[in-house]
Tab-separated table of C-alpha atoms in Angstrom:
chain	number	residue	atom	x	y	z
A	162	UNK	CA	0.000	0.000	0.000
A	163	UNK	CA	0.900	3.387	-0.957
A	164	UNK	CA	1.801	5.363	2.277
A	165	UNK	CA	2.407	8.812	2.619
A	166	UNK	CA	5.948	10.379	3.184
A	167	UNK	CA	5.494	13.371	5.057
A	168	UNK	CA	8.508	14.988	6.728
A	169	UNK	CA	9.541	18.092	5.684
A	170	UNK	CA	11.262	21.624	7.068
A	171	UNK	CA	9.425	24.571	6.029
A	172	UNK	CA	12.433	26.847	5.515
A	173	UNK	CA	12.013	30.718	5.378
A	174	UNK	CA	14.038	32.685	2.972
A	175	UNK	CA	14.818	36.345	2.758
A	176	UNK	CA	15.148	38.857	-0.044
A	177	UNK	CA	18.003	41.028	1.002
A	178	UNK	CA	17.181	43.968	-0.586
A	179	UNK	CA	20.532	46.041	-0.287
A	180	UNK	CA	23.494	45.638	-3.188
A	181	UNK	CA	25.927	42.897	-2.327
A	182	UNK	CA	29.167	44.203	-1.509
A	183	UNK	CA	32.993	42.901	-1.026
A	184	UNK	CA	33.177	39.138	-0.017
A	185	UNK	CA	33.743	38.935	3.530
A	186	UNK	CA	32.278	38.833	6.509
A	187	UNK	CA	32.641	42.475	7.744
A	188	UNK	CA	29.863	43.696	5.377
A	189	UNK	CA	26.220	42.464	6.834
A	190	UNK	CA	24.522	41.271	3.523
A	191	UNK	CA	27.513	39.312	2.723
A	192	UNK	CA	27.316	37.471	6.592
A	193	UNK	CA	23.681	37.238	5.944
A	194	UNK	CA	23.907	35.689	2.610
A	195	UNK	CA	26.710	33.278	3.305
A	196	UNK	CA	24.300	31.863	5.988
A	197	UNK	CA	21.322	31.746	4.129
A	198	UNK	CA	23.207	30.101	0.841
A	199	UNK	CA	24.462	27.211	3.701
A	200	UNK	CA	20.216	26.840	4.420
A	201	UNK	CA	19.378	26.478	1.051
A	202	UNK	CA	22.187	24.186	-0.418
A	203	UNK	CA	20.391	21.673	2.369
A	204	UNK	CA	17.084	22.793	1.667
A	205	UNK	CA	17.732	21.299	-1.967
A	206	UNK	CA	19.493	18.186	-1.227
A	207	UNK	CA	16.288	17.381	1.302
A	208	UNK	CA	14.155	18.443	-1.305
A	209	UNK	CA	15.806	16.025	-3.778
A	210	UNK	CA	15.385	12.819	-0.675
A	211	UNK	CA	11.417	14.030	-0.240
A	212	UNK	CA	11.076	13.741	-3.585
A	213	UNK	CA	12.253	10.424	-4.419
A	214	UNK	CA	10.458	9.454	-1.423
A	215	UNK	CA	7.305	10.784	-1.967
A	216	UNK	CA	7.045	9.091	-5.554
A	217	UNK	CA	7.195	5.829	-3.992
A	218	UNK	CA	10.489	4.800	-3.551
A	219	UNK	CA	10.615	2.756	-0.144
A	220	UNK	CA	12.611	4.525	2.485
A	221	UNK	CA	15.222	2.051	2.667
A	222	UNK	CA	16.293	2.519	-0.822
A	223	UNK	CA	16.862	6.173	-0.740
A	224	UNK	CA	18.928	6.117	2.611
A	225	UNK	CA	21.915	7.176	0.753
A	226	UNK	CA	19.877	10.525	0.092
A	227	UNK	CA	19.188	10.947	3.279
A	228	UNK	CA	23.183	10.234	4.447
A	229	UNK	CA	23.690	12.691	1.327
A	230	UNK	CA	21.864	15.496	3.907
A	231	UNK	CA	23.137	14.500	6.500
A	232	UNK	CA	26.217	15.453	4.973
A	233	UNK	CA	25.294	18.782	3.745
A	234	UNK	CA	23.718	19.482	7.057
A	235	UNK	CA	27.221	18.267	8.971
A	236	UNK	CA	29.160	20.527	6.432
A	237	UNK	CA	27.228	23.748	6.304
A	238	UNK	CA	27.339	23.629	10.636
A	239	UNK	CA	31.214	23.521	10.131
A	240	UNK	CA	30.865	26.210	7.778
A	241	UNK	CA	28.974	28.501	9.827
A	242	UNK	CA	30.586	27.516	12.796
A	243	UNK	CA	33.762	28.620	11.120
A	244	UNK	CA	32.130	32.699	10.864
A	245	UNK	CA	33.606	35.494	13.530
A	246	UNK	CA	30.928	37.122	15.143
A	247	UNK	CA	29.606	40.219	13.528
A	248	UNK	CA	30.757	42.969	15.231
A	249	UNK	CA	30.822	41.387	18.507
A	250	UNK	CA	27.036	40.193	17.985
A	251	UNK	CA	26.769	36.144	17.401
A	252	UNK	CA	23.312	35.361	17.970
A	253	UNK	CA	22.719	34.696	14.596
A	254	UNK	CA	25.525	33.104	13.521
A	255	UNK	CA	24.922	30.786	16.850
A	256	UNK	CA	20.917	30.418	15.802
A	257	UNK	CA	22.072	29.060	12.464
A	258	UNK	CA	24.389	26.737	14.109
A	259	UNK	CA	22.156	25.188	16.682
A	260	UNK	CA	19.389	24.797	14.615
A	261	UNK	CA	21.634	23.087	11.825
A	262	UNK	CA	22.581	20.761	15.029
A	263	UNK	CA	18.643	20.064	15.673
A	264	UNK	CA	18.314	19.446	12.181
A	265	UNK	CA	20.954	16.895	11.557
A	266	UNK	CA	19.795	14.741	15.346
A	267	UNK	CA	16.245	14.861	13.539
A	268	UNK	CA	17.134	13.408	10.437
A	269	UNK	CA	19.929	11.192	11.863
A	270	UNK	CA	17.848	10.028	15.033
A	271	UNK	CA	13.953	10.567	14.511
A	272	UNK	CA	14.149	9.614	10.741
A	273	UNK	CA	15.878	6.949	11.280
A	274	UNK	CA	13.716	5.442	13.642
A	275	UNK	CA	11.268	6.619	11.227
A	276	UNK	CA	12.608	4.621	8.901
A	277	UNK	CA	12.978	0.828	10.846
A	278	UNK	CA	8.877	2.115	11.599
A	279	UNK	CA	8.226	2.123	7.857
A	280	UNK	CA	9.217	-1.414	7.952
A	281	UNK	CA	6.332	-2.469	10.328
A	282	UNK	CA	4.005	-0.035	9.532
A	283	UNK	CA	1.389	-2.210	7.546
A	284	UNK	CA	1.370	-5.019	10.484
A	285	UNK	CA	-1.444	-2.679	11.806
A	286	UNK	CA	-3.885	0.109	11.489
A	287	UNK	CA	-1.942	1.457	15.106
A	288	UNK	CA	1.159	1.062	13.570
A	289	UNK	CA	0.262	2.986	11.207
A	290	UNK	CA	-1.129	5.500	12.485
A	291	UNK	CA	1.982	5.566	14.772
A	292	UNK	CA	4.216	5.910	11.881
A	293	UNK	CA	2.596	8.905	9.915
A	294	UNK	CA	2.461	10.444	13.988
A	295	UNK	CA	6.180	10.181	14.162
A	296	UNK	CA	6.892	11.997	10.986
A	297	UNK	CA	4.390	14.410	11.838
A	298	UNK	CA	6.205	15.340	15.249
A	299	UNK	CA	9.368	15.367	13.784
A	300	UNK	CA	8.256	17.893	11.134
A	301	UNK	CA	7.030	19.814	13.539
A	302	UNK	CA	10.768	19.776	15.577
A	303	UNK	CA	11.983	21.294	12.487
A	304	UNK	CA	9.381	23.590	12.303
A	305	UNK	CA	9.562	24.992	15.427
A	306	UNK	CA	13.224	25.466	15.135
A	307	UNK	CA	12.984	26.852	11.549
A	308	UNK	CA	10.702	29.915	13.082
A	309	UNK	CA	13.012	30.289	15.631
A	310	UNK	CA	15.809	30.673	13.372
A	311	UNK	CA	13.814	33.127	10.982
A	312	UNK	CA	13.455	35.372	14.348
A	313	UNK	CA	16.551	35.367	15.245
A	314	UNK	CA	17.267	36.145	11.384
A	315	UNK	CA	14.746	39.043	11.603
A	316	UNK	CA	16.610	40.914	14.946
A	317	UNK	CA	19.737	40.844	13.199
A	318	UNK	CA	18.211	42.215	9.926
A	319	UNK	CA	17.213	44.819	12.085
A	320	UNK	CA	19.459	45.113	14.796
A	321	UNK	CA	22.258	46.009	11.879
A	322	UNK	CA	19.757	48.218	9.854
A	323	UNK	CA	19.102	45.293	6.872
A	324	UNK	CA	15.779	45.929	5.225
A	325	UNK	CA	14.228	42.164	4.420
A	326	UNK	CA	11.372	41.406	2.116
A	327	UNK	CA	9.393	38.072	3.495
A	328	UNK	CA	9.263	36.007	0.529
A	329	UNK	CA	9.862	31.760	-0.461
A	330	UNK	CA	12.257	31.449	-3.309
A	331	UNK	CA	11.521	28.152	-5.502
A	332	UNK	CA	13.147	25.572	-3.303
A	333	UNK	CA	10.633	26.991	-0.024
A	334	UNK	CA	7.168	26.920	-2.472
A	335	UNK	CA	8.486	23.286	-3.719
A	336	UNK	CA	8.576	22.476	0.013
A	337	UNK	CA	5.553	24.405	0.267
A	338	UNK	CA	4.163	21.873	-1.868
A	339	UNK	CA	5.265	18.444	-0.859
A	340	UNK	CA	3.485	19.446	2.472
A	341	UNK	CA	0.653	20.316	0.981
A	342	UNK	CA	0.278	17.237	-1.094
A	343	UNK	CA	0.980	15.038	2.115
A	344	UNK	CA	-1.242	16.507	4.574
A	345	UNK	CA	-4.161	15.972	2.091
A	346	UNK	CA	-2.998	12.382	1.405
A	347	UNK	CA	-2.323	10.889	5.007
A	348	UNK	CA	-5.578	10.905	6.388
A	349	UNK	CA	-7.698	9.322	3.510
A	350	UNK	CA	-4.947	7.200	3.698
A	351	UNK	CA	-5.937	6.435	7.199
A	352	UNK	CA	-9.230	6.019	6.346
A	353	UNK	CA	-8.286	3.550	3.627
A	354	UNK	CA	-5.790	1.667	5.429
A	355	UNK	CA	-8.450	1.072	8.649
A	356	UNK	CA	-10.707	-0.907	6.412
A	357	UNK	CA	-8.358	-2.877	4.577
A	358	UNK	CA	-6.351	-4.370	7.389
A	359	UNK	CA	-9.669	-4.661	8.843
A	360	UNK	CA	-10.626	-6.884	5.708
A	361	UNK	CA	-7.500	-8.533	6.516
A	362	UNK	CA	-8.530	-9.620	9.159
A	363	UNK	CA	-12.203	-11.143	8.046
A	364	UNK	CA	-9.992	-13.012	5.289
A	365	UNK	CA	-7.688	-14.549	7.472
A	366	UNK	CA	-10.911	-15.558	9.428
A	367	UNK	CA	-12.661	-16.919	6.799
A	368	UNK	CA	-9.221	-19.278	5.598
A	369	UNK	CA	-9.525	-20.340	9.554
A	370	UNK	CA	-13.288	-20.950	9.066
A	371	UNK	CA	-13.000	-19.156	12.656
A	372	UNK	CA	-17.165	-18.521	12.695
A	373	UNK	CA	-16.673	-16.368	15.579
A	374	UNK	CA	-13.921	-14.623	14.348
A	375	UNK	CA	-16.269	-14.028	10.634
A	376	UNK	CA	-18.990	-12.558	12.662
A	377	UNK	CA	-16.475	-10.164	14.597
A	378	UNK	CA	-14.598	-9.034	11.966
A	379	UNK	CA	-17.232	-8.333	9.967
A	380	UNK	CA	-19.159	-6.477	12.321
A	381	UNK	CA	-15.763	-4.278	12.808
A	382	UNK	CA	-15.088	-4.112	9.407
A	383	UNK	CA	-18.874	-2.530	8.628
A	384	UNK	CA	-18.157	-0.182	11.206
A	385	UNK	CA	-14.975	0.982	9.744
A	386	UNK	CA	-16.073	1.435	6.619
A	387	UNK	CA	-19.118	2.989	7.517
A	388	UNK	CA	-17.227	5.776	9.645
A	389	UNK	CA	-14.715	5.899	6.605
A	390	UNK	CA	-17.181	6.931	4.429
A	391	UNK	CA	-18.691	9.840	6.646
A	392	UNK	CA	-15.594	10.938	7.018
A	393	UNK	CA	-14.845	10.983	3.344
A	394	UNK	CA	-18.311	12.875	2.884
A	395	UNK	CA	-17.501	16.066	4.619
A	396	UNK	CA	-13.866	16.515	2.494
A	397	UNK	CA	-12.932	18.205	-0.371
A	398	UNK	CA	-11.056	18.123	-3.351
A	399	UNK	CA	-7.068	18.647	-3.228
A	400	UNK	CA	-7.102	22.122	-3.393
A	401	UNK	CA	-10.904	22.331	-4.162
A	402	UNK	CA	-10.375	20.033	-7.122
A	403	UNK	CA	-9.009	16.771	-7.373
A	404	UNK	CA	-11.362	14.375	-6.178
A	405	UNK	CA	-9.750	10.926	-7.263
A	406	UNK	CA	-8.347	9.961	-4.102
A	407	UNK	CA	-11.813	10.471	-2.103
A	408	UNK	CA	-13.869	9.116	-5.001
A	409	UNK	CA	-11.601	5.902	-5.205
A	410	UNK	CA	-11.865	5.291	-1.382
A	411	UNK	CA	-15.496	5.168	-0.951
A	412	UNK	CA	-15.406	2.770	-4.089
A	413	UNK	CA	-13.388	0.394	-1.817
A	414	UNK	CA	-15.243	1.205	1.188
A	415	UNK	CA	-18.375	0.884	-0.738
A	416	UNK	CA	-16.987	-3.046	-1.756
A	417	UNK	CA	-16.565	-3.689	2.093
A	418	UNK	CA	-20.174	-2.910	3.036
A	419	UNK	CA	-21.367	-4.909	0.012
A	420	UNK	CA	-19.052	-7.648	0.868
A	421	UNK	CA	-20.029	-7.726	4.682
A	422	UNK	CA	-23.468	-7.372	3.983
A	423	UNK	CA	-24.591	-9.334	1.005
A	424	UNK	CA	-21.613	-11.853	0.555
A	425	UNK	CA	-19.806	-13.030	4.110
A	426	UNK	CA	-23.584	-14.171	5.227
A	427	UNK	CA	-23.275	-16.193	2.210
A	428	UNK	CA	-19.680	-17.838	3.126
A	429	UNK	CA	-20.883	-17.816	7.124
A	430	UNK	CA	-23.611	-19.805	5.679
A	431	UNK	CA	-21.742	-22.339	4.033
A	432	UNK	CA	-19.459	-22.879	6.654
A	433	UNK	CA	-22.120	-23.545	8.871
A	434	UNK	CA	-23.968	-26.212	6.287
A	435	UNK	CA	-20.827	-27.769	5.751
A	436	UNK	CA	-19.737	-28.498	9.238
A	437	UNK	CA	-23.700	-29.922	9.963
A	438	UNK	CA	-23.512	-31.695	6.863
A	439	UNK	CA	-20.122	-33.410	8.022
A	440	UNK	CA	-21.597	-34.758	11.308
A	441	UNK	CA	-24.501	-35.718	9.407
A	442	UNK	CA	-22.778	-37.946	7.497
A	443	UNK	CA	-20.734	-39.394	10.470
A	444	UNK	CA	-23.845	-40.452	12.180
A	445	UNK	CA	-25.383	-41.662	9.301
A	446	UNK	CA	-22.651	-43.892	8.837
A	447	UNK	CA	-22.687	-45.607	11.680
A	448	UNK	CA	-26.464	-47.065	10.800
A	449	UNK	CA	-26.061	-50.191	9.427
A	450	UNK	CA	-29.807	-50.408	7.986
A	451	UNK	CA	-30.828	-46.462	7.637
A	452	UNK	CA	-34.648	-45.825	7.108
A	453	UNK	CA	-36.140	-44.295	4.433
A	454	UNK	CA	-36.539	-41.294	6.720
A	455	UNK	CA	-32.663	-40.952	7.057
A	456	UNK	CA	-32.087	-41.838	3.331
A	457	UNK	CA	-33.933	-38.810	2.716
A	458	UNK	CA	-32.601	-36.641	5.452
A	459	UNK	CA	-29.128	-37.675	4.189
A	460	UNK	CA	-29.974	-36.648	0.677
A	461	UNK	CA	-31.397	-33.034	1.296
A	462	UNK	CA	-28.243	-32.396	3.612
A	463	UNK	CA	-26.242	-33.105	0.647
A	464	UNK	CA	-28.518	-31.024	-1.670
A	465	UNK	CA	-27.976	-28.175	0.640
A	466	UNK	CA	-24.618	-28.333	1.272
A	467	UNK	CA	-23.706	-28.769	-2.454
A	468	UNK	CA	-26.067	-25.209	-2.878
A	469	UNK	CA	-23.900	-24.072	-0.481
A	470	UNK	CA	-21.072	-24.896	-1.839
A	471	UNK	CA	-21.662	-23.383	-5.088
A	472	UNK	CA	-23.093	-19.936	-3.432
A	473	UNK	CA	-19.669	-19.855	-1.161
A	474	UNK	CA	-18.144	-20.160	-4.971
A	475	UNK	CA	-19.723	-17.552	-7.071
A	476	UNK	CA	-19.592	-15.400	-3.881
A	477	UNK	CA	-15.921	-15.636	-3.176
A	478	UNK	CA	-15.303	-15.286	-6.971
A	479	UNK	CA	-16.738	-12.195	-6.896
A	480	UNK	CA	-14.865	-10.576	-4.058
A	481	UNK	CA	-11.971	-11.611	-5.624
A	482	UNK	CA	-12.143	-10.323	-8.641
A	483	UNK	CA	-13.580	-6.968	-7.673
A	484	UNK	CA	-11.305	-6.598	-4.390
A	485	UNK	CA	-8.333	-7.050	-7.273
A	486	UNK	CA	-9.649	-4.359	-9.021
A	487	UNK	CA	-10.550	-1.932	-6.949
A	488	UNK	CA	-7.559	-2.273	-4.596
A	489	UNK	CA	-5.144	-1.896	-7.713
A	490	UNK	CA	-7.608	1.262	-8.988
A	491	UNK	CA	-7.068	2.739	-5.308
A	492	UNK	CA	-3.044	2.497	-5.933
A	493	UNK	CA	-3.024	3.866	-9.760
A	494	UNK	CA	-5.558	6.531	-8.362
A	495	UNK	CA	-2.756	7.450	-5.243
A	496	UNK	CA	0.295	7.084	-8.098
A	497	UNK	CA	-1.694	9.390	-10.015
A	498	UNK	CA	-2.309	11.590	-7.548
A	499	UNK	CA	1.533	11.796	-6.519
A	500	UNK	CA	2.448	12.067	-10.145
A	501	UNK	CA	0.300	14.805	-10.944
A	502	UNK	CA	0.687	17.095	-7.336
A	503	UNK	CA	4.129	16.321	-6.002
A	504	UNK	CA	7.043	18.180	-6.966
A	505	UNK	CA	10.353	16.661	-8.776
A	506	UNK	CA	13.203	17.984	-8.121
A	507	UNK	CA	16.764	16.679	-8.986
């Protein structure tokens, strides 16, 4: 299943709006720019691990991106670390540094657990929802330390009489958009994912002919998908206009409450025949001279077991064939979806 890939820094970038002077650190647009060309050389090499992330690329197989900015970040610290004070006033220069520092133990520690999560993530609907939760907080870490950053960026600016324009350059409205794209995507995703572990579940309880475990998961499963699509009724289009991904969910959903309603009674049903049927049959055998009466019992238990039989057939043909579909139209609708909205960038 297609998850979502979620973890981004929103990075704010200023327009210095003053002429760039000599090339060193005693003139303030130089300082600030040096600093600010150290944010964005990692701001692209992220955007470049997002990316290949977010088009489906499992995790594991772009961890040399993600070493890649772990470099950068490890570098441009160095780098700024390496900077005098300006005019006896560091707290910039020290902002930049720390946060570079919080940056690098997020994607080194929190990703990485992130990461091993990814792994697991599918075992369960909690797990799940535990794994697009830890990205989520992690974002936020670098969120919180990006707008602390930007303010101490701002004092300086003014402190040593910079004029700054608030503005995103290319690389901060591509970031823009990667969280845009996820933060619609992650909870129909959610609402998605519920159901069809949920189904998992009734399948695995049907191959156990678990008739306990049918009724149960059945009744959880209607529940699910029931919620699911209430939930899916009061959402709107990506930006007010693509629909696909909420239009291909409540087809799936739709299949559950068709399935649990009009199809698992069936299977429940034969299940039940079957296993009457077979102890039936094992006390019939043991009459050596059966009357007419049992003959005839005997006969319409194996009429209605082979009815059974052929309704548990056509039924489970049919949720086969239209669980294939629909599951593989819900993962061309989210590739789609990721094609058409996410951001490239190499």
């Amino acid at each position: 299943m297609r998850k979502g890939y979620l973890f981004l820094i929103t990075m704010v970038f200023m327009t210095i709006t003053e002429t760039l002077h000599a090339q060193d650190f005693d003139n303030v647009i130089t300082y600030m720019d040096y600093i600010g060309k150290q944010h964005q050389t990692i701001a692209k090499r992220f955007l470049t691990y997002n990316s290949a992330a977010s088009h489906g690329k499992r995790a594991k197989k772009v961890e040399n991106l993600r070493n890649k900015v772990l470099n950068e970040i490890d570098e441009s610290r160095m780098n700024i670390s390496g900077m005098p004070s300006f005019k006896g006033d560091k707290e910039y220069r020290d902002s930049a540094v720390s946060f570079m520092k919080l940056y690098y133990n997020v994607m080194n520690g929190d990703f990485s657990k992130i990461v091993d999560m990814e792994e697991i993530s599918e075992q369960s609907y909690d797990m799940m929802e535990a794994y697009l939760l830890a990205k989520e907080m992690a974002n936020k870490k670098l969120d919180d330390a990006s707008e602390a950053l930007h303010l101490a960026e701002k004092r300086f600016a003014l402190a040593h009489n910079v004029n700054l324009i608030d503005g995103k350059d290319e690389i901060g409205k591509l970031m823009e958009e990667v969280s845009e794209v996820n933060h619609y995507y992650n909870p129909i995703y959610l609402i998605f994912f519920k159901s069809y572990k949920q189904e998992a579940y009734l399948m695995d309880a049907i191959e156990k002919k678990n008739i306990n475990g049918i009724e149960q998961s059945k009744n959880t499963l209607l529940k699910n998908a029931e919620e699911g699509l209430a939930k899916l009724d009061t959402m709107k289009g990506f930006k007010g206009g693509d629909r696909s991904l909420i239009i291909s969910c409540k087809k799936v959903l739709e299949f559950y409450i068709k399935e649990v309603k009009e199809k698992i009674p069936v299977i429940a049903d034969f299940f039940l025949k079957n296993e009457a049927f077979e102890k039936m049959k094992i006390e019939y055998g043991k009459k050596s001279q059966p009357t007419q009466a049992d003959v005839d019992l005997y006969n319409k238990g194996v009429k209605e077991t082979n009815n059974a039989v052929n309704a548990y057939n056509e039924a489970n043909n049919f949720l086969n064939n239209y669980r294939k579909d629909l599951v593989n139209n819900w993962n061309q609708t989210v590739d789609a979806y990721f094609d058409n909205h996410m951001p490239s960038y190499k």
